[in-house]
XYZ file of C-alpha atoms in Angstrom:
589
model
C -179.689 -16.386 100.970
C -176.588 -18.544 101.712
C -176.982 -19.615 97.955
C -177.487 -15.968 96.815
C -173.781 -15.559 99.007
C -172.128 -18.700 97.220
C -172.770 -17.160 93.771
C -171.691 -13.929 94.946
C -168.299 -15.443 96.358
C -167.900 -17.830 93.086
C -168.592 -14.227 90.635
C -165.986 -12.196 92.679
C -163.778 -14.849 93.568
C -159.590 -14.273 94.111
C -156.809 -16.255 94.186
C -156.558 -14.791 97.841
C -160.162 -16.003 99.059
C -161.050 -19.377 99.989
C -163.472 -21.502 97.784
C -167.213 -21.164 98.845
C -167.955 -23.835 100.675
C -169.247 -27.454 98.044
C -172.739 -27.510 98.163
C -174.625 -30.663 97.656
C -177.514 -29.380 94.591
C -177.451 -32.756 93.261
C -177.220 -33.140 89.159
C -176.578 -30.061 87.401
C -177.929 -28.704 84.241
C -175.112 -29.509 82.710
C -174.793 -33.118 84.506
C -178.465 -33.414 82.621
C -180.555 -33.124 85.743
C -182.910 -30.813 87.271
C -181.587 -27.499 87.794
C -182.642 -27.873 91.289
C -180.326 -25.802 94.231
C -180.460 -27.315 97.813
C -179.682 -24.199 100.171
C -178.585 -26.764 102.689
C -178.528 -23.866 105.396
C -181.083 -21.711 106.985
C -182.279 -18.308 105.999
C -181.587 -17.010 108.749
C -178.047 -14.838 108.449
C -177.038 -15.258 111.794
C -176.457 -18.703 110.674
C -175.462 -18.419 107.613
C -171.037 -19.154 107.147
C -168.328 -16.094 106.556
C -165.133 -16.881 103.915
C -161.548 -15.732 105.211
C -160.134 -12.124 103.947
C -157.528 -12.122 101.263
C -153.686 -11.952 102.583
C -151.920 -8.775 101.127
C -148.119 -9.572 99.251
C -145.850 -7.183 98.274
C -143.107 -6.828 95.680
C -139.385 -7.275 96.281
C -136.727 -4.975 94.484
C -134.409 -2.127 93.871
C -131.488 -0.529 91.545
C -128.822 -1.699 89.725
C -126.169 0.250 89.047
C -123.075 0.573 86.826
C -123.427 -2.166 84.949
C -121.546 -2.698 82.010
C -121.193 -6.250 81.258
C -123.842 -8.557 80.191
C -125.385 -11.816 81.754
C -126.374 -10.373 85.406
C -128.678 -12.807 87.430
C -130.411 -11.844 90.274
C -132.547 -13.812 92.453
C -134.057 -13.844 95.994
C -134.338 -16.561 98.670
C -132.876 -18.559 95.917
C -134.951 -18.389 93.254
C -137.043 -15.826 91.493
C -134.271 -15.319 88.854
C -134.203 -12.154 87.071
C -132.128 -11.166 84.365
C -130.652 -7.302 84.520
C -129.428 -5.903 80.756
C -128.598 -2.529 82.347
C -128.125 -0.031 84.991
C -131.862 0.255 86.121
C -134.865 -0.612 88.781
C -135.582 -4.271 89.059
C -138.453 -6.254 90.310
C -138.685 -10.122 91.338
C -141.697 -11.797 89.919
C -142.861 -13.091 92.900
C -144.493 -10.822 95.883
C -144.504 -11.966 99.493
C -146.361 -11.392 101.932
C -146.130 -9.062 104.922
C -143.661 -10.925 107.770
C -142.118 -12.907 105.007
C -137.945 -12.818 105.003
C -136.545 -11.642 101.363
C -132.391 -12.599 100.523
C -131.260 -10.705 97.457
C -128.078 -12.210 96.286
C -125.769 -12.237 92.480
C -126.045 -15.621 91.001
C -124.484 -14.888 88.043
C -121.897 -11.521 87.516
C -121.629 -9.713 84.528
C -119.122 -10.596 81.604
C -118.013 -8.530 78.485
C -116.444 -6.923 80.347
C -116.540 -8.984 83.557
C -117.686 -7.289 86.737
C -118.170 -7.981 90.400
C -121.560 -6.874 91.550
C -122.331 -6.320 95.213
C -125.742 -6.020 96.860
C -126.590 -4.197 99.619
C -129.600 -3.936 101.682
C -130.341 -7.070 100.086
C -131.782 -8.955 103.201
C -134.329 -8.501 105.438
C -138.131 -8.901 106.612
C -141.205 -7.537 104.140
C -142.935 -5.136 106.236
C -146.658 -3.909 104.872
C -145.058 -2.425 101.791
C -142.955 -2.882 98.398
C -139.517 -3.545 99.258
C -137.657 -1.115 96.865
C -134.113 -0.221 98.463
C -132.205 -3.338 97.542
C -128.876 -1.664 96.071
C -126.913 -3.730 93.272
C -123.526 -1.992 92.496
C -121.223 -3.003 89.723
C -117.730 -2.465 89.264
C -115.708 -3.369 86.597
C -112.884 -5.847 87.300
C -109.533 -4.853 87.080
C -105.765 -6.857 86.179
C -102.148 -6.159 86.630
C -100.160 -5.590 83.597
C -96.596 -6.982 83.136
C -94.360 -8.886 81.536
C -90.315 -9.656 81.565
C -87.180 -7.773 80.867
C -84.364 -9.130 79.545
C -80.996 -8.139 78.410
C -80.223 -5.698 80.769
C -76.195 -5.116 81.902
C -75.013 -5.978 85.496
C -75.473 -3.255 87.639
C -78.117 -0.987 85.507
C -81.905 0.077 85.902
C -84.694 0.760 83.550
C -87.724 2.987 83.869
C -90.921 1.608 82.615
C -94.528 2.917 82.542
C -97.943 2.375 81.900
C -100.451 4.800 80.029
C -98.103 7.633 80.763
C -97.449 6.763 84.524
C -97.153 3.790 87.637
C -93.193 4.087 87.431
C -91.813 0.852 87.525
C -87.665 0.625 88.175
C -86.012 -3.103 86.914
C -82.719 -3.495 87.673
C -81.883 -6.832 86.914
C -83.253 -9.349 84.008
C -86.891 -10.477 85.999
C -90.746 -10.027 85.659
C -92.162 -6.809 86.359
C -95.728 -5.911 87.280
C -97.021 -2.480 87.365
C -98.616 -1.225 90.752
C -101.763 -0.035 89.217
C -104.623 -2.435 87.776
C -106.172 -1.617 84.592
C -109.758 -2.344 84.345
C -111.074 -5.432 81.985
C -111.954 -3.246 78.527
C -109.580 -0.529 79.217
C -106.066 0.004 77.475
C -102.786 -0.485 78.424
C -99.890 1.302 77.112
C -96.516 0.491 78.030
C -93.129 2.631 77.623
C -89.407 3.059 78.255
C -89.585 6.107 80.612
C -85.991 6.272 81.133
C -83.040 3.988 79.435
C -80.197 2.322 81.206
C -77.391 4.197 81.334
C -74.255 2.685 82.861
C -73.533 1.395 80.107
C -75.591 2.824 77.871
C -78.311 0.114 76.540
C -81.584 0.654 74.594
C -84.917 -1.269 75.483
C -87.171 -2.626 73.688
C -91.185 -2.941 74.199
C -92.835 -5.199 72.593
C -96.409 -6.131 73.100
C -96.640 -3.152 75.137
C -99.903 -1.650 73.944
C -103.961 -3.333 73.987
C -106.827 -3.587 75.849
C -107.051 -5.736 79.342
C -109.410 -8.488 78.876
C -110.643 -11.063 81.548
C -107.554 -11.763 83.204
C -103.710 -10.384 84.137
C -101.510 -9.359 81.430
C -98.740 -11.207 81.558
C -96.907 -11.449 77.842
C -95.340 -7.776 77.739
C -91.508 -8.417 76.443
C -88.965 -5.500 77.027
C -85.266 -6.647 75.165
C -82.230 -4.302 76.246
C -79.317 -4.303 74.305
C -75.893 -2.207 74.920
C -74.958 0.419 73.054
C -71.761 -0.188 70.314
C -68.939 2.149 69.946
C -65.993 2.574 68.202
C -62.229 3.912 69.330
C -60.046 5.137 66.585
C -58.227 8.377 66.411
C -55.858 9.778 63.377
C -52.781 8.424 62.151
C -49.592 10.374 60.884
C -46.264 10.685 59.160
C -47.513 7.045 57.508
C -44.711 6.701 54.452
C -44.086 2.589 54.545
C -46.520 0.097 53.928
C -48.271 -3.006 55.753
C -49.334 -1.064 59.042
C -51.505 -2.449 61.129
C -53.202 -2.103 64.514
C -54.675 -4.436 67.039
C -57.658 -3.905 69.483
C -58.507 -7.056 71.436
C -57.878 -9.563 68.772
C -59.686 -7.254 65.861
C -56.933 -6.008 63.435
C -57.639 -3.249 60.772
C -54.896 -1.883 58.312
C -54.407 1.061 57.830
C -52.686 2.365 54.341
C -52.666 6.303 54.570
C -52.285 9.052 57.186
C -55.745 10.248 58.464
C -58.581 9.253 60.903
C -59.050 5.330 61.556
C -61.590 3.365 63.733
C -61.762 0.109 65.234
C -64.210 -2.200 65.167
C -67.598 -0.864 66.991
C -67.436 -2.905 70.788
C -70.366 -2.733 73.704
C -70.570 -0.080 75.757
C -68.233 0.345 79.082
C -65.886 -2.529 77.538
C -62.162 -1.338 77.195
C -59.720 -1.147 74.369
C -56.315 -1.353 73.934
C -55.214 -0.476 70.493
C -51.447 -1.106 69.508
C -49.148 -1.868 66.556
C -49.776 -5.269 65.818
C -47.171 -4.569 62.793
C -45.072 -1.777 61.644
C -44.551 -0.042 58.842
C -41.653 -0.696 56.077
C -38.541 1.282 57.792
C -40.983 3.219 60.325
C -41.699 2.758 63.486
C -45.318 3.813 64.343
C -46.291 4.403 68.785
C -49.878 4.477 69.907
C -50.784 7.525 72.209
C -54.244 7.560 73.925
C -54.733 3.869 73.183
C -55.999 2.729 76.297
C -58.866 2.640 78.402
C -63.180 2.257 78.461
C -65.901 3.333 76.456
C -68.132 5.899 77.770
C -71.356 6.559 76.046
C -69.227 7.969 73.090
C -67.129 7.168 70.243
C -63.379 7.736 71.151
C -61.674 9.742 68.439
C -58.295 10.879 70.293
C -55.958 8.008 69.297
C -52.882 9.345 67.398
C -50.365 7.180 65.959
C -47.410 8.449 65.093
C -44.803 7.091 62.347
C -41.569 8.047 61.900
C -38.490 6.803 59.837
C -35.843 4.425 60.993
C -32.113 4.280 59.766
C -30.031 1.267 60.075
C -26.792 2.695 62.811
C -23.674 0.703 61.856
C -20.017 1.307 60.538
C -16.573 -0.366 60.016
C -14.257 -2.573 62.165
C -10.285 -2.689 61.892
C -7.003 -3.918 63.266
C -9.102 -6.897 64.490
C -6.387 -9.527 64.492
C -8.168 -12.620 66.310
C -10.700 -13.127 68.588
C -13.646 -10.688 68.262
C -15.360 -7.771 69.948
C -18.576 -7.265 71.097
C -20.650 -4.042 70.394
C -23.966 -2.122 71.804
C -26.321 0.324 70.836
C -28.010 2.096 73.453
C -26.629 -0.137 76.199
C -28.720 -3.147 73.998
C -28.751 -5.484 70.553
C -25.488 -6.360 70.910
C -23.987 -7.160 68.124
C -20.414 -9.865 68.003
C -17.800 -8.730 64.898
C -15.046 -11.448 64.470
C -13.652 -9.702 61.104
C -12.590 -6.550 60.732
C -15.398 -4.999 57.901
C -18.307 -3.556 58.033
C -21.124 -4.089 60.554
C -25.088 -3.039 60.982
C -27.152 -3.367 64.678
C -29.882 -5.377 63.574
C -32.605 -2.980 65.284
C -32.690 0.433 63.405
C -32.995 3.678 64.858
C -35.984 6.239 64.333
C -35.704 9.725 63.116
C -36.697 10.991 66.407
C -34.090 8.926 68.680
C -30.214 8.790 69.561
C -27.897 5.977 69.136
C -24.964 5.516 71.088
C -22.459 2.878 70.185
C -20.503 1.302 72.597
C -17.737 -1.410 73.302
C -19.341 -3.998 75.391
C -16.462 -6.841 75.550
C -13.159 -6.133 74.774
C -10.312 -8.502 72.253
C -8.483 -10.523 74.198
C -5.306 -9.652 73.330
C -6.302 -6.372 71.601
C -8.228 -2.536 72.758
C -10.653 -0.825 70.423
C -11.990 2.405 70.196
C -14.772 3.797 68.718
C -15.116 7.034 66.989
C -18.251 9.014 65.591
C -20.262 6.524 68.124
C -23.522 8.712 69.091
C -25.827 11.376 67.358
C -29.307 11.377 66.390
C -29.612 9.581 62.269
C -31.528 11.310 59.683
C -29.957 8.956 56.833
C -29.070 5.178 57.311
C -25.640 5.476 59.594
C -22.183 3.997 58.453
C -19.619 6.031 59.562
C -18.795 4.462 63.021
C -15.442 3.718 63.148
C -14.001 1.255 65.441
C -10.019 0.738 65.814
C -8.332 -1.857 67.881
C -4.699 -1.687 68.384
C -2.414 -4.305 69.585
C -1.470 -5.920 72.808
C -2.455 -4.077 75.412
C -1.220 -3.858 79.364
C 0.425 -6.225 81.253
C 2.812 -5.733 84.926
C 6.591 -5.808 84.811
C 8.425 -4.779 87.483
C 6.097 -3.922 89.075
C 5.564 -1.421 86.753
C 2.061 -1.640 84.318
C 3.667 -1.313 80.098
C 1.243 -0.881 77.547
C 1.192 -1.458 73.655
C 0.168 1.771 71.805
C -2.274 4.151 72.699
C -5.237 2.633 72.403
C -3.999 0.290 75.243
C -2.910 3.326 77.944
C -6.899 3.547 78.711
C -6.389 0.825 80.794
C -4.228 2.270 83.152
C -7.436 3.461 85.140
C -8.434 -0.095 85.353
C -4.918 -0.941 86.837
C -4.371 1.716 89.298
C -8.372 0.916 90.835
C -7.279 -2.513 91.161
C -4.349 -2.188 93.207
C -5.667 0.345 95.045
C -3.950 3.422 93.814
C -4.569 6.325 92.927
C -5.557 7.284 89.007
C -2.931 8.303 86.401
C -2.490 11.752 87.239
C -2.792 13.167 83.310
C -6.894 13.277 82.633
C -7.661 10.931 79.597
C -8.307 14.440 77.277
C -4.302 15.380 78.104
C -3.419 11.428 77.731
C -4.685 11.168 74.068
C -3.815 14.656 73.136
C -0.246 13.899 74.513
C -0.482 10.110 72.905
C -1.837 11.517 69.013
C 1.666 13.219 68.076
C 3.599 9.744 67.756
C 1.664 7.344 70.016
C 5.125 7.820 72.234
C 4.311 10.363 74.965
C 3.709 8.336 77.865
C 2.931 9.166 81.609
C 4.605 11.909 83.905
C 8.266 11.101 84.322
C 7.207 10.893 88.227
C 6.351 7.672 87.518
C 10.162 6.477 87.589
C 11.023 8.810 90.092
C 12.725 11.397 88.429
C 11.404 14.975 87.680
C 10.440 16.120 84.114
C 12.983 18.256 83.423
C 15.692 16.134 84.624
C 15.231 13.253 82.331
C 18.983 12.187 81.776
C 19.998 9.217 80.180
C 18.168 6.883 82.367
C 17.755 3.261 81.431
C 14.691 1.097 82.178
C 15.212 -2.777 81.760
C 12.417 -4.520 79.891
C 14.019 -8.053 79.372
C 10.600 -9.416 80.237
C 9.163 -8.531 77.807
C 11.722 -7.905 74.357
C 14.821 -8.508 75.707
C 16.067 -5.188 74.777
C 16.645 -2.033 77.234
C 15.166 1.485 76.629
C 16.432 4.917 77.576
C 14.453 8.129 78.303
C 14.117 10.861 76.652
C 12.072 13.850 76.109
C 9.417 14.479 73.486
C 9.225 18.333 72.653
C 5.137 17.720 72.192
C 4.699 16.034 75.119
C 7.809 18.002 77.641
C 5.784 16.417 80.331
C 5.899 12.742 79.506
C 9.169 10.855 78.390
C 9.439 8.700 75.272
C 11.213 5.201 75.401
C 14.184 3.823 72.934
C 14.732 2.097 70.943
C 11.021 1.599 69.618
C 10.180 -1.842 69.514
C 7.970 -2.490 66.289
C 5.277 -2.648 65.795
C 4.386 -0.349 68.633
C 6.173 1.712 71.566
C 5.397 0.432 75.263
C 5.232 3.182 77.875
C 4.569 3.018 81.581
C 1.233 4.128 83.068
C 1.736 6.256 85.798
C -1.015 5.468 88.992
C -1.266 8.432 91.118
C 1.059 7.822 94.601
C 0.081 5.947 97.691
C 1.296 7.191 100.888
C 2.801 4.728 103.661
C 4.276 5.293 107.003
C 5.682 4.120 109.726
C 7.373 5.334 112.832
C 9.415 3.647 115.551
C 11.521 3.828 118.980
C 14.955 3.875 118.950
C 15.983 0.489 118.477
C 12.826 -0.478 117.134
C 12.707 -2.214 113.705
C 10.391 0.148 111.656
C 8.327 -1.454 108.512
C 6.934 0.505 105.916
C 4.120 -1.394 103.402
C 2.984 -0.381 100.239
C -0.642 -1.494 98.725
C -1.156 -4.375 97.174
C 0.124 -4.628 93.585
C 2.283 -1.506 94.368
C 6.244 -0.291 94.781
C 8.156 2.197 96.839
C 8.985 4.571 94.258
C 10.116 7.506 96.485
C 10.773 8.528 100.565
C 9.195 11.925 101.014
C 10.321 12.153 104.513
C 12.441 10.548 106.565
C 14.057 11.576 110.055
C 16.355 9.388 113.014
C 16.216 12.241 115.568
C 13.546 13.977 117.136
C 10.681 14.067 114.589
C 7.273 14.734 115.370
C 3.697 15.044 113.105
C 1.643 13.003 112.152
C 1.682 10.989 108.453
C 1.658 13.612 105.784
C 3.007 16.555 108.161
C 5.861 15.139 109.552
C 8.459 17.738 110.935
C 12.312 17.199 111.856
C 13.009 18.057 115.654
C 16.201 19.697 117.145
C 18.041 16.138 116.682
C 18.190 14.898 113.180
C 20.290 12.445 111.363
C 21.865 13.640 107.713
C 22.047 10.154 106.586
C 18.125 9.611 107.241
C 17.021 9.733 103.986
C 19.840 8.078 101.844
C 19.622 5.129 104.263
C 15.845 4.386 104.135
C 16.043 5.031 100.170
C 18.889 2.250 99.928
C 16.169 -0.263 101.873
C 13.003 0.074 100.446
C 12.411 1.811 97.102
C 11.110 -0.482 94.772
C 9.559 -2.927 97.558
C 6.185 -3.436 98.339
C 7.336 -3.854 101.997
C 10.362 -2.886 103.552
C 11.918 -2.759 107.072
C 14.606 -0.251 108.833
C 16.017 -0.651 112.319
C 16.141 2.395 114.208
C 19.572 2.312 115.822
C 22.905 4.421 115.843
C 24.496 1.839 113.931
C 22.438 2.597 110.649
C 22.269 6.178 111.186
C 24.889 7.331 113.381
C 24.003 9.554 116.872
C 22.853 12.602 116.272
C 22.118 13.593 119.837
C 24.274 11.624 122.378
C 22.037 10.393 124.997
C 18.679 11.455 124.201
C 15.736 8.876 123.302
C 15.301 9.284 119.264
C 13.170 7.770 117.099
C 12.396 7.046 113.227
C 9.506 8.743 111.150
C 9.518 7.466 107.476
C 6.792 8.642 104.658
C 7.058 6.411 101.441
C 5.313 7.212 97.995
C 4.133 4.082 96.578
C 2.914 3.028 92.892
């Protein structure tokens, strides 16, 4: 029986049952020997030997899922590899048995593209079942995308994005990296969303577009460059040649009237566009030249040209020395022969001159005649004249040499602190241009113009000859001297009257002074009495000397400073025992 059990065991044998128990038959059949079995055991069953039961195992695995990539090793407690092509169910090879701890882990992730797979419910304890709930999940790995900008202006921005979104804002020449991954296998598409603008520049992507492989796109180059414009404008009334205008150091001619540019220059630079050289007798002038470029070409520069004339004339009765002449208060201009002269700056079309004496002869005064208007052809009618000596003091009188010469008695009466001749310079000249005789009010010697007489005026100082007034029927208010002394006459210039006064106690000695430079020429009041006033509205009292005037008259007219004692003994008493006194007035010139 327990051989009957053996075979049994040995025909339905397992991996999980024991071997039955060696038994000793001696040589085999196929040793050559009898085919003799020993049962070596009882028949009895009670004694006969049980084998052990077979231990259950059960099999390990789960799901995998979105894989993508290729090359995804599994394995458990270490080993057991399996290798998963796809999203699927998996199994490990090798079953455990109940009790026995399982550890599900990724030994190799997935490439092309590369993921990252993550178990879970991978560990644990095999219970009396399959283990089947072991989740694998795969994701696809994802990179940045960037890359560098350069170019960009001081002070700007630009707006880059990736497949149509993730904003990015640069605003200075640096790396950039877009917020949002992009998965490994996926494209990438990069843009100029929005351009800089202040100044205007325009970027440039390049190596913006592909597909993310295994690692961070990094090479994406974005170039910005500024925007070039160009400031010009129109030029007119162009007839000369060789114009030609300047902006920063970049010159362009320009040959004909119309529209002009300059040179194209960077956006938000500025220009300054002027005549670097004018025209053949023009002068052109830049309007709107100045200033910055603003996203635009600037078109509203005018230049406008207009013809010059040369301003200039003749010089004569230049004797020695020279004279020196102005235009427009400037470019003076020396003559030291009498001839013709030019200014060496012309005048344009659309200006004034104004000729002027600057410096005077030195022994000689000009005038100038036809000196101002506004040229249309070259000019060469200004006339100058200069006469002959002019002004000097005798006597204390001013005499000056022809007519041009009487323009100085302004000068002389300012200096000495009187007043002006009392004839405007319009009466003077008009007076002076019917025989350069008519001189200044008869006043001026003290007499009144209608009461010339035969009057004579010493002038040894200066000709040794005397001179007698008369009057000149053109001029009834001036006098006329005699005999003329060639080449010229000399007449006095009459300074408007100074007033001086003084006024003194009986027995007082009363001064009267004249300015500087100046003569008593007349009293206008005088009174050894009972005056009273003030200077300039003095009035005689109820005592009041007849000899006032003539006395004060015989001291001081023609001296700068004179001095009269106020007593009886110069002017008599006119009121016995009362307290008098002297007012004097005094015209001075």
């Amino acid at each position: 029986m327990a051989l009957l059990l053996g075979m049994v065991a040995v025909a339905c044998g397992t991996d999980a049952v024991p071997a039955a128990p060696e038994l000793d038959a001696g040589p085999t059949a196929q040793d050559g020997g009898p085919a003799v079995l020993d049962a070596g055991a009882p028949d009895d069953p009670d004694d006969a030997e049980s084998p052990d039961s077979p231990i259950p195992t059960f099999a390990v695995g789960g799901i995998v899922n979105g894989l993508a990539g290729t090359g995804l090793v599994l394995q458990n407690n270490a080993g057991d590899d399996i290798t998963v092509a796809a999203s699927a169910t998996f199994v490990f090879a090798t079953k455990l048995e109940a009790g026995k701890p399982f550890a599900v882990t990724v030994k190799t992730q997935p490439t092309s593209p590369p993921q990252t797979c993550v178990v879970t419910g991978g560990t644990g304890t095999v219970a009396s079942a399959d283990v089947s709930t072991v989740t694998v999940d795969c994701t696809t790995d994802a990179f940045t995308v960037g890359g560098n900008v350069t170019g960009l202006a001081a002070g700007n921005e630009v707006v880059l994005q990736n497949n149509g979104g993730d904003d990015v804002t640069v605003s200075a020449d640096d790396s950039f990296i877009f917020a949002t991954p992009v998965k490994s296998g996926e494209s990438f598409a990069v843009s100029v969303l929005t351009q800089p603008s202040a100044p205007n520049q325009t970027c440039v992507v390049t190596g913006g577009t592909g597909t993310v492989a295994a690692g961070n796109v990094v090479s994406i180059a974005v170039n910005c460059t500024t925007e070039r414009y160009t400031a010009g404008g129109t030029v007119s009334g162009l007839d000369g040649v060789g114009l030609v205008l300047q902006n920063g150091g970049s010159d362009v001619p320009i040959n004909a009237n119309g529209t002009f540019s300059m040179p194209p220059q960077a956006d938000g630079s500025t220009y300054d566009i002027t005549v670097k050289t004018q025209p053949t007798a023009q002068r052109c002038t830049v309007t709107n030249g100045a200033g910055t470029l603003q996203g635009a070409n600037v078109t509203d520069v005018t230049v406008a040209c207009v013809d010059l004339f040369t301003i200039g004339g003749t010089v004569t009765g230049l004797a020695a020395g020279s004279v020196v002449l102005t235009n427009n208060g400037g470019d003076d201009l020396t003559v030291s022969a009498n001839g013709t002269f030019t200014f060496a700056t012309p005048v344009s079309a659309d200006a004034t001159y104004a000729v002027a004496i600057k410096t005077q002869p030195t022994d000689r005064e000009c005038q100038i005649v036809n000196a101002s208007g506004t040229p249309t052809v070259n000019v060469t009618n200004v006339t100058v004249t200069c006469g002959h000596t002019r002004c000097r003091t005798v006597g204390g009188q001013l005499w000056c040499r022809d007519v041009v010469g009487a323009r100085s008695c302004n000068t002389f009466c300012s200096a000495t602190g009187l007043s002006p001749p009392t004839i405007d310079d319009a009466t003077w000249f008009a007076a002076q241009n019917e025989a350069h005789e008519c001189s200044a009010l008869a006043a001026a010697f003290g007499v009144g113009s209608t009461n010339l007489g035969a009057w004579s005026i010493s002038c040894a100082e200066i000709h040794g000859n005397s001179m007698a007034c008369s009057t000149n029927p053109s001029c009834p208010t001036a006098f006329r001297l005699t005999p003329t002394i060639a080449p010229s006459v000399y007449a006095v210039c009459p300074c408007g009257d100074a007033t001086a006064c003084a006024t003194g106690n009986e027995g007082a000695a009363t001064t009267v002074t004249c300015p500087a430079g100046s003569v008593i020429t007349s009293i206008a009041y005088a009174s050894y009495g009972l005056p009273t006033g003030s200077c300039g509205s003095f009035t005689n009292g109820t005592c009041h000397s007849a000899t006032s005037q003539l006395m004060v008259e015989q001291r001081c007219l023609g001296k700068t400073t004179c001095t009269v004692n106020a007593t009886n003994e110069v002017f008599g008493d006119p009121c016995f025992g009362a307290g008098k006194r002297l007012y004097i007035q005094a015209s001075c010139q």
